[in-house]
mmCIF file of C-alpha atoms and ligand atoms in Angstrom:
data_model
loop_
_atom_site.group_PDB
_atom_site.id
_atom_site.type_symbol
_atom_site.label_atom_id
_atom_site.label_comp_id
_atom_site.label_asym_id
_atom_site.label_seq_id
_atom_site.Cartn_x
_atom_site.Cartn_y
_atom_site.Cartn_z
ATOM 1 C CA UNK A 1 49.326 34.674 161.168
ATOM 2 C CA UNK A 2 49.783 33.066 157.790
ATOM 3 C CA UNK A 3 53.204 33.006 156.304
ATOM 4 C CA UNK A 4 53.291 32.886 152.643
ATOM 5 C CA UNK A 5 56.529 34.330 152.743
ATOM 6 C CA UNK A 6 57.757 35.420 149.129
ATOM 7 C CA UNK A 7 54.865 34.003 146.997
ATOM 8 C CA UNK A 8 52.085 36.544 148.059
ATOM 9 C CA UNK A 9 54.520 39.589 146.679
ATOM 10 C CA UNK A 10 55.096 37.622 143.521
ATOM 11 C CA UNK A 11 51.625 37.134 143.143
ATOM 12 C CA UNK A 12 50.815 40.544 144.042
ATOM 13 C CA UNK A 13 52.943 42.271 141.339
ATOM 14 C CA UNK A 14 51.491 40.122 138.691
ATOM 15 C CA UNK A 15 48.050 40.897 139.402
ATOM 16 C CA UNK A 16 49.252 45.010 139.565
ATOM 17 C CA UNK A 17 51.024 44.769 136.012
ATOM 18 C CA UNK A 18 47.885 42.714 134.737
ATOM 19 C CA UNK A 19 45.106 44.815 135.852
ATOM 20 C CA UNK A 20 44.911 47.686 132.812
ATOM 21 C CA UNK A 21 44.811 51.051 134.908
ATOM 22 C CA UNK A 22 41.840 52.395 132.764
ATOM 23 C CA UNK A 23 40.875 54.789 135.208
ATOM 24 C CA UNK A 24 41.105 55.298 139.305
ATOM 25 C CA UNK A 25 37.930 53.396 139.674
ATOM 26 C CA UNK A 26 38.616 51.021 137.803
ATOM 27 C CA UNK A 27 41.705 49.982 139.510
ATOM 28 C CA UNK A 28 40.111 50.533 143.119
ATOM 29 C CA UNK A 29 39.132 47.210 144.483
ATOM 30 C CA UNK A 30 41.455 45.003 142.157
ATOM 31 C CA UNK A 31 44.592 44.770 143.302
ATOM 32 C CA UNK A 32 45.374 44.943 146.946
ATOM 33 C CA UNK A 33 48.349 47.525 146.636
ATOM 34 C CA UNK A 34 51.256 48.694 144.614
ATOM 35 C CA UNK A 35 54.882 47.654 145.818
ATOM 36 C CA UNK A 36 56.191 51.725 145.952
ATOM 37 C CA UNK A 37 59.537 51.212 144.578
ATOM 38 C CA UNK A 38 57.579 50.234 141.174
ATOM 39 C CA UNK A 39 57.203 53.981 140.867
ATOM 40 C CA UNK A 40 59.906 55.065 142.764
ATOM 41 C CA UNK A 41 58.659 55.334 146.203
ATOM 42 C CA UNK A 42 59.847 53.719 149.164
ATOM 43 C CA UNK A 43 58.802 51.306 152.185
ATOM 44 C CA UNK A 44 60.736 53.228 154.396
ATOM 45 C CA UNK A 45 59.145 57.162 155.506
ATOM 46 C CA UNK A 46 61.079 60.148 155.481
ATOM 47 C CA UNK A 47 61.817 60.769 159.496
ATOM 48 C CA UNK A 48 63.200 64.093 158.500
ATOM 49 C CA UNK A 49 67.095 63.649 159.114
ATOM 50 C CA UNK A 50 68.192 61.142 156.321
ATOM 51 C CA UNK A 51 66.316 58.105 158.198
ATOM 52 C CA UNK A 52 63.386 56.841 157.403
ATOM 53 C CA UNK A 53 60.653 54.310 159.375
ATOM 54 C CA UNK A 54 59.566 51.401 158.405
ATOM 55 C CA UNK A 55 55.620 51.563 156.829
ATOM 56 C CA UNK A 56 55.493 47.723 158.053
ATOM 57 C CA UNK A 57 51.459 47.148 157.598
ATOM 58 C CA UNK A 58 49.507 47.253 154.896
ATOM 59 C CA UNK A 59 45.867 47.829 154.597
ATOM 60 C CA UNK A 60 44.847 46.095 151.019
ATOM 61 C CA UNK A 61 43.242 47.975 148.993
ATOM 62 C CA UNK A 62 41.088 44.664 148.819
ATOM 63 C CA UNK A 63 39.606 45.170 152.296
ATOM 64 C CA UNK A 64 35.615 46.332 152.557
ATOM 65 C CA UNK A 65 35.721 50.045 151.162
ATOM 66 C CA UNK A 66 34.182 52.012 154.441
ATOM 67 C CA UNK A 67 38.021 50.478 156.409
ATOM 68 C CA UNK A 68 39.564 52.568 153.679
ATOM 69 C CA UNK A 69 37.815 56.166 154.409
ATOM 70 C CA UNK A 70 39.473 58.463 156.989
ATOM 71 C CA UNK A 71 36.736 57.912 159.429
ATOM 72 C CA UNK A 72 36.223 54.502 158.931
ATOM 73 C CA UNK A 73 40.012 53.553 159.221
ATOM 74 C CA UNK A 74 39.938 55.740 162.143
ATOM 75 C CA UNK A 75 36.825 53.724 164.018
ATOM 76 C CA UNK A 76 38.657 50.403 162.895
ATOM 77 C CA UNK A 77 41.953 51.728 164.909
ATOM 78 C CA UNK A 78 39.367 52.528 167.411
ATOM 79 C CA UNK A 79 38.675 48.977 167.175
ATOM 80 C CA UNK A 80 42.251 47.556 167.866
ATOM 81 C CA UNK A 81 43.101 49.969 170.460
ATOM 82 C CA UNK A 82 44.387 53.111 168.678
ATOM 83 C CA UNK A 83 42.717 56.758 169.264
ATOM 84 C CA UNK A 84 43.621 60.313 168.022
ATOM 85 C CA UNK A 85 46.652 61.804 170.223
ATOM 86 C CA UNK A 86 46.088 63.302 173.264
ATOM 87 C CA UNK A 87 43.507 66.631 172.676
ATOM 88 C CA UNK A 88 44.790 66.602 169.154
ATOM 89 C CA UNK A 89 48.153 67.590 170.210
ATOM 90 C CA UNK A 90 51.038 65.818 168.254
ATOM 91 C CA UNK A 91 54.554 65.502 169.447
ATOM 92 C CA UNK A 92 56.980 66.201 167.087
ATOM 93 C CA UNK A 93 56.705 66.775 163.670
ATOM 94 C CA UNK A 94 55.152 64.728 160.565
ATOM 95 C CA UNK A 95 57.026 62.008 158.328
ATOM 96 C CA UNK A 96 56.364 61.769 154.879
ATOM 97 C CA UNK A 97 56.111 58.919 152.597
ATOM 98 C CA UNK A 98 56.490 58.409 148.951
ATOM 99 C CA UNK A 99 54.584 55.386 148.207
ATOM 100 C CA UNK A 100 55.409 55.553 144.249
ATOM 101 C CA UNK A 101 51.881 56.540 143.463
ATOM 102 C CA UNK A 102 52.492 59.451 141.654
ATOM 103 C CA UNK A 103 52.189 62.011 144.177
ATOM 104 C CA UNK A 104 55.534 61.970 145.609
ATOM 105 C CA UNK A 105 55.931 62.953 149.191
ATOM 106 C CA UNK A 106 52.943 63.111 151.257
ATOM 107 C CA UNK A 107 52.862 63.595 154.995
ATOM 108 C CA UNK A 108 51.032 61.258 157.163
ATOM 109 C CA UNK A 109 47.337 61.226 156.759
ATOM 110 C CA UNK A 110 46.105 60.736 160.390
ATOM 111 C CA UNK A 111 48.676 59.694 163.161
ATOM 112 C CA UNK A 112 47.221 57.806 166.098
ATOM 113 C CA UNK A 113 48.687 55.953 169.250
ATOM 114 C CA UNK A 114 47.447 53.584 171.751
ATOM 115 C CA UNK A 115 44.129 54.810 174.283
ATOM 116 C CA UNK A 116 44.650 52.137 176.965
ATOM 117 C CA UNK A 117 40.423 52.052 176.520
ATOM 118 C CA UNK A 118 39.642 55.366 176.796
ATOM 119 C CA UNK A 119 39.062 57.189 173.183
ATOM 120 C CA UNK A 120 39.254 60.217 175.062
ATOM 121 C CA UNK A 121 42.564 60.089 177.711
ATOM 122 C CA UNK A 122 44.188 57.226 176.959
ATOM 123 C CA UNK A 123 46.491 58.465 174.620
ATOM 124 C CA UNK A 124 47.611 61.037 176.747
ATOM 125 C CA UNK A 125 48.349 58.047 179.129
ATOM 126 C CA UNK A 126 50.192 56.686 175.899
ATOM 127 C CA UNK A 127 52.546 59.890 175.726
ATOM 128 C CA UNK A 128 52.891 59.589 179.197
ATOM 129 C CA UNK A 129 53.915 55.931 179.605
ATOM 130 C CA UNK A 130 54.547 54.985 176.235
ATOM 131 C CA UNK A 131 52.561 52.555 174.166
ATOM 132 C CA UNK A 132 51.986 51.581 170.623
ATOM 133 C CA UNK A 133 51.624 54.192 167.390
ATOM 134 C CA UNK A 134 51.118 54.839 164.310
ATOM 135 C CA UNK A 135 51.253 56.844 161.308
ATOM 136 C CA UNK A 136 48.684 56.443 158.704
ATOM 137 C CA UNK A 137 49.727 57.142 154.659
ATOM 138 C CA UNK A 138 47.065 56.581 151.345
ATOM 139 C CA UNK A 139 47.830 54.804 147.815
ATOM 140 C CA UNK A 140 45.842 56.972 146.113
ATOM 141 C CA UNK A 141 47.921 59.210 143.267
ATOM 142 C CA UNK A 142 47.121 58.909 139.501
ATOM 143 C CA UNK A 143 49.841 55.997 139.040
ATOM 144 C CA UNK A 144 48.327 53.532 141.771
ATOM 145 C CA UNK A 145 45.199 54.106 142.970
ATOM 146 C CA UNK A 146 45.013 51.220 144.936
ATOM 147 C CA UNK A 147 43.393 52.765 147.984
ATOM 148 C CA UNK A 148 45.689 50.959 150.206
ATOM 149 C CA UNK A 149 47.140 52.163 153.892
ATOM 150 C CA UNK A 150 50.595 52.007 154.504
ATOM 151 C CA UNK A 151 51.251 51.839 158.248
ATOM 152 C CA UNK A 152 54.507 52.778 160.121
ATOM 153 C CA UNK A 153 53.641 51.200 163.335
ATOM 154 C CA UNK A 154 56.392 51.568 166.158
ATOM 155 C CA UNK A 155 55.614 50.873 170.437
ATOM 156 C CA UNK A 156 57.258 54.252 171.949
ATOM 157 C CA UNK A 157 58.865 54.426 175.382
ATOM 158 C CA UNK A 158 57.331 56.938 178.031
ATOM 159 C CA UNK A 159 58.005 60.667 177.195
ATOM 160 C CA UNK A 160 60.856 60.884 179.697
ATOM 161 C CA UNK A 161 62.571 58.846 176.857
ATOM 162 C CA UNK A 162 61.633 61.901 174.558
ATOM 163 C CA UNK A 163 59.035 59.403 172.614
ATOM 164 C CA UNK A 164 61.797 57.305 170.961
ATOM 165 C CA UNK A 165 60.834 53.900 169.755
ATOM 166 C CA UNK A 166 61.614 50.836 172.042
ATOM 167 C CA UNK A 167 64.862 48.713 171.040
ATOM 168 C CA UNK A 168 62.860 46.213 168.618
ATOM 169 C CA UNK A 169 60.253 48.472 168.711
ATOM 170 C CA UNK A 170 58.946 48.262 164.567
ATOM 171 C CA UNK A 171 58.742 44.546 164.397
ATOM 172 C CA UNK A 172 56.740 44.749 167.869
ATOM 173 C CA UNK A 173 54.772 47.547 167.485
ATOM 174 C CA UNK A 174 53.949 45.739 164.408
ATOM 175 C CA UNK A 175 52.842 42.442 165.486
ATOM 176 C CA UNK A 176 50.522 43.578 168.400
ATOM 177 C CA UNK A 177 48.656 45.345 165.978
ATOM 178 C CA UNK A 178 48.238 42.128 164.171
ATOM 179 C CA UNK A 179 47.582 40.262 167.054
ATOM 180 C CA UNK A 180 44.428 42.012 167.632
ATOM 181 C CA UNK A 181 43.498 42.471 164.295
ATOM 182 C CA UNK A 182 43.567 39.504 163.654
ATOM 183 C CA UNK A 183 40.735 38.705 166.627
ATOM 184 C CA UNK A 184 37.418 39.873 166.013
ATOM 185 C CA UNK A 185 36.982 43.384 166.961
ATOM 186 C CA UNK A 186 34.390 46.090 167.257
ATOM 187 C CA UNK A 187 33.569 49.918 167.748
ATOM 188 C CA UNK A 188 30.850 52.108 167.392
ATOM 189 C CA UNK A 189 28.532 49.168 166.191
ATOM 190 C CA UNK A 190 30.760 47.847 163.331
ATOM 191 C CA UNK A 191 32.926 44.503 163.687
ATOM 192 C CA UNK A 192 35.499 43.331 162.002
ATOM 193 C CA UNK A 193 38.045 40.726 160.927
ATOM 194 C CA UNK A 194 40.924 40.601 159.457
ATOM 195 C CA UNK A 195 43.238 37.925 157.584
ATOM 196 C CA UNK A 196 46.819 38.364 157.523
ATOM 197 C CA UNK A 197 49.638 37.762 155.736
ATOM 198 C CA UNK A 198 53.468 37.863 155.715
ATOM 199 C CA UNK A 199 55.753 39.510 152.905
ATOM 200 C CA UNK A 200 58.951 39.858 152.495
ATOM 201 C CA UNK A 201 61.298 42.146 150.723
ATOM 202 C CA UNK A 202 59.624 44.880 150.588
ATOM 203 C CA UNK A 203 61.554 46.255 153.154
ATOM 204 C CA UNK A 204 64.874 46.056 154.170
ATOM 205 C CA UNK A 205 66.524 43.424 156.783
ATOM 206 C CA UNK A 206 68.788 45.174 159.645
ATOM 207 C CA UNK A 207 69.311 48.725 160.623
ATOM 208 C CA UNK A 208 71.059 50.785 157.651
ATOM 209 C CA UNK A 209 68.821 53.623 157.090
ATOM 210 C CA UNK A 210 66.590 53.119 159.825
ATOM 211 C CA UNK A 211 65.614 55.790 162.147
ATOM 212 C CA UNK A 212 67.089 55.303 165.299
ATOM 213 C CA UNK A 213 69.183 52.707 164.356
ATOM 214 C CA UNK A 214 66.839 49.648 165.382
ATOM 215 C CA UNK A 215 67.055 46.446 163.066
ATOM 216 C CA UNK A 216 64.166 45.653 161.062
ATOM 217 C CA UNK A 217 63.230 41.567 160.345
ATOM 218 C CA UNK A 218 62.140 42.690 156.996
ATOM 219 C CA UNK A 219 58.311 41.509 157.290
ATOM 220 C CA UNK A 220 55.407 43.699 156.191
ATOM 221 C CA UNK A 221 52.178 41.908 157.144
ATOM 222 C CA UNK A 222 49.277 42.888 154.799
ATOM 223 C CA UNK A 223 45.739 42.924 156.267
ATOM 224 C CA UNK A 224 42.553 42.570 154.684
ATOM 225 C CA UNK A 225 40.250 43.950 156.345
ATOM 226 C CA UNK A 226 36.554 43.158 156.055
ATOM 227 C CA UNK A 227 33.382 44.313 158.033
ATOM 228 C CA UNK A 228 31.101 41.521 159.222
HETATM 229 C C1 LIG B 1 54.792 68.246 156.081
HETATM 230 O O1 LIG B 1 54.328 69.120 157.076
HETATM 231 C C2 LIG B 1 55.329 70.066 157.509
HETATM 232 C C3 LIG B 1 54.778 70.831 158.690
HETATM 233 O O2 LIG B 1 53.477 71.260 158.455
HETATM 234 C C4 LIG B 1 55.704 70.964 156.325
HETATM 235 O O3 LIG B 1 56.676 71.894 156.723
HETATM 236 C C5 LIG B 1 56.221 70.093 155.203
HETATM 237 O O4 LIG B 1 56.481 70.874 154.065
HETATM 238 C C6 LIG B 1 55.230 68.990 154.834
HETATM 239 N N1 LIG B 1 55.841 68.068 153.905
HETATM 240 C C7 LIG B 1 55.241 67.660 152.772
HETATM 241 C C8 LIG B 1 56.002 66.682 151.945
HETATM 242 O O5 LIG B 1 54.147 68.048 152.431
HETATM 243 C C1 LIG B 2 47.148 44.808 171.152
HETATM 244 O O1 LIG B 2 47.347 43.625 171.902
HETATM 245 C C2 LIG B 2 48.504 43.535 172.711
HETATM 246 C C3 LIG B 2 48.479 42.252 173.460
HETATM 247 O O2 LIG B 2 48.615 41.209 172.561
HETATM 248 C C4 LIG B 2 48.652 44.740 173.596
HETATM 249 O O3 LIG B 2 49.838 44.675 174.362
HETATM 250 C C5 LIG B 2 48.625 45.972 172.737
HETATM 251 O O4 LIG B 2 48.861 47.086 173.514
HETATM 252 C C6 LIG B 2 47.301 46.040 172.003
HETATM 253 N N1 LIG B 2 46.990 47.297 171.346
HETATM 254 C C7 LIG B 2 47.594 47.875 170.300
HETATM 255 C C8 LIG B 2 47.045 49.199 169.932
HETATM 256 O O5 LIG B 2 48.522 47.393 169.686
#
């Protein structure tokens, strides 16, 4: 993982005020996302009872444009390990996110959890024993168009623990993804790689408004994401 702790976000604002947003094409694939509390969004998701979780990865908007598409973000989860839940059944409801794009609140996109290598079971296995998940959220209202996906990624416990996230759980869940992203990884005849780094304060440090009450260490690691 590569650290460039502070000066990536620095540079990453300049290049969003620079880039003249002439039109949503024209600011897809040139900047690689929007900091949401530029348009009054937030890094935290709306958990639905005054919390919120933490969208800790970031999927530039920078990254090849087929990792960006619904079913192309869904075969590069594939990829690291992710599938769709169990028969398409969720457990519990849908978090929102405003991600200051202009569109306001927006439930998750696509929500997806860990398939122990099988697309098809595994995340039954996942609601079963617990495992890692995610929630899935798109940059894409008339203010920033980026194209970017914001990630809350969280490692559950089993379902006896009624799915609640593991103490630590958001900075873990977190970092395996990026462990294996950043390895070379494939599905359905496309590979990829990934290059990774480390921003901070985007989101907050510690607990306070934090679903569940589990400290945060404040890092959101931004992937780009490119098919080889
Ligand atoms: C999210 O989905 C739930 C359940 O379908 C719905 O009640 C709620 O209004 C939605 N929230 C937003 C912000 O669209
Ligand atoms: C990623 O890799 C780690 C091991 O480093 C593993 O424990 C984890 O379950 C993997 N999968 C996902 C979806 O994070």
């Amino acid at each position: 993982m590569i650290f460039s702790v502070g000066l990536a976000i620095v540079a990453l604002q300049a290049t969003a005020f620079a880039t003249p947003l002439a039109s949503p094409l024209d600011s897809r694939a040139s900047v690689a996302f929007t900091p949401p509390a530029q348009g009054g969004g937030s890094m935290l998701d709306d958990a639905g009872n005054g919390l919120g979780e933490p969208l800790n990865v970031i999927i530039s908007g920078l990254s090849s444009p087929s990792v960006l598409t619904d079913n192309g973000f869904l075969n590069y989860a594939q990829s690291l390990g992710f599938s769709t839940e169990c028969f398409g059944v969720h457990l519990g409801g849908p978090q929102a996110a405003n991600l200051g794009d202009g569109n306001g609140f927006v439930n998750q996109t696509t929500e997806l959890r860990e398939d122990y290598g099988n697309e098809a079971l595994g995340t039954c296995l996942e609601s079963l024993v617990g495992g890692n998940h995610l929630r899935m959220y798109r940059q894409n209202g008339p203010s920033a168009d980026t194209g970017a996906l914001f990630l809350a990624v969280s490692r559950e416990q089993p379902i006896t623990q009624s799915h609640d996230i593991i103490p630590n759980g958001y900075d873990i869940g977190r970092d395996e993804l990026v462990a294996n992203a950043t390895k070379q990884t494939s599905n359905a005849g496309v590979t990829y790689s990934a290059t990774a780094s480390t921003i901070t304060g985007l989101l907050p440090t510690g607990s306070a408004g934090v679903n569940h009450g589990i400290a945060l260490d404040g890092n959101v690691v931004l992937l780009t994401v490119k098919t080889l």
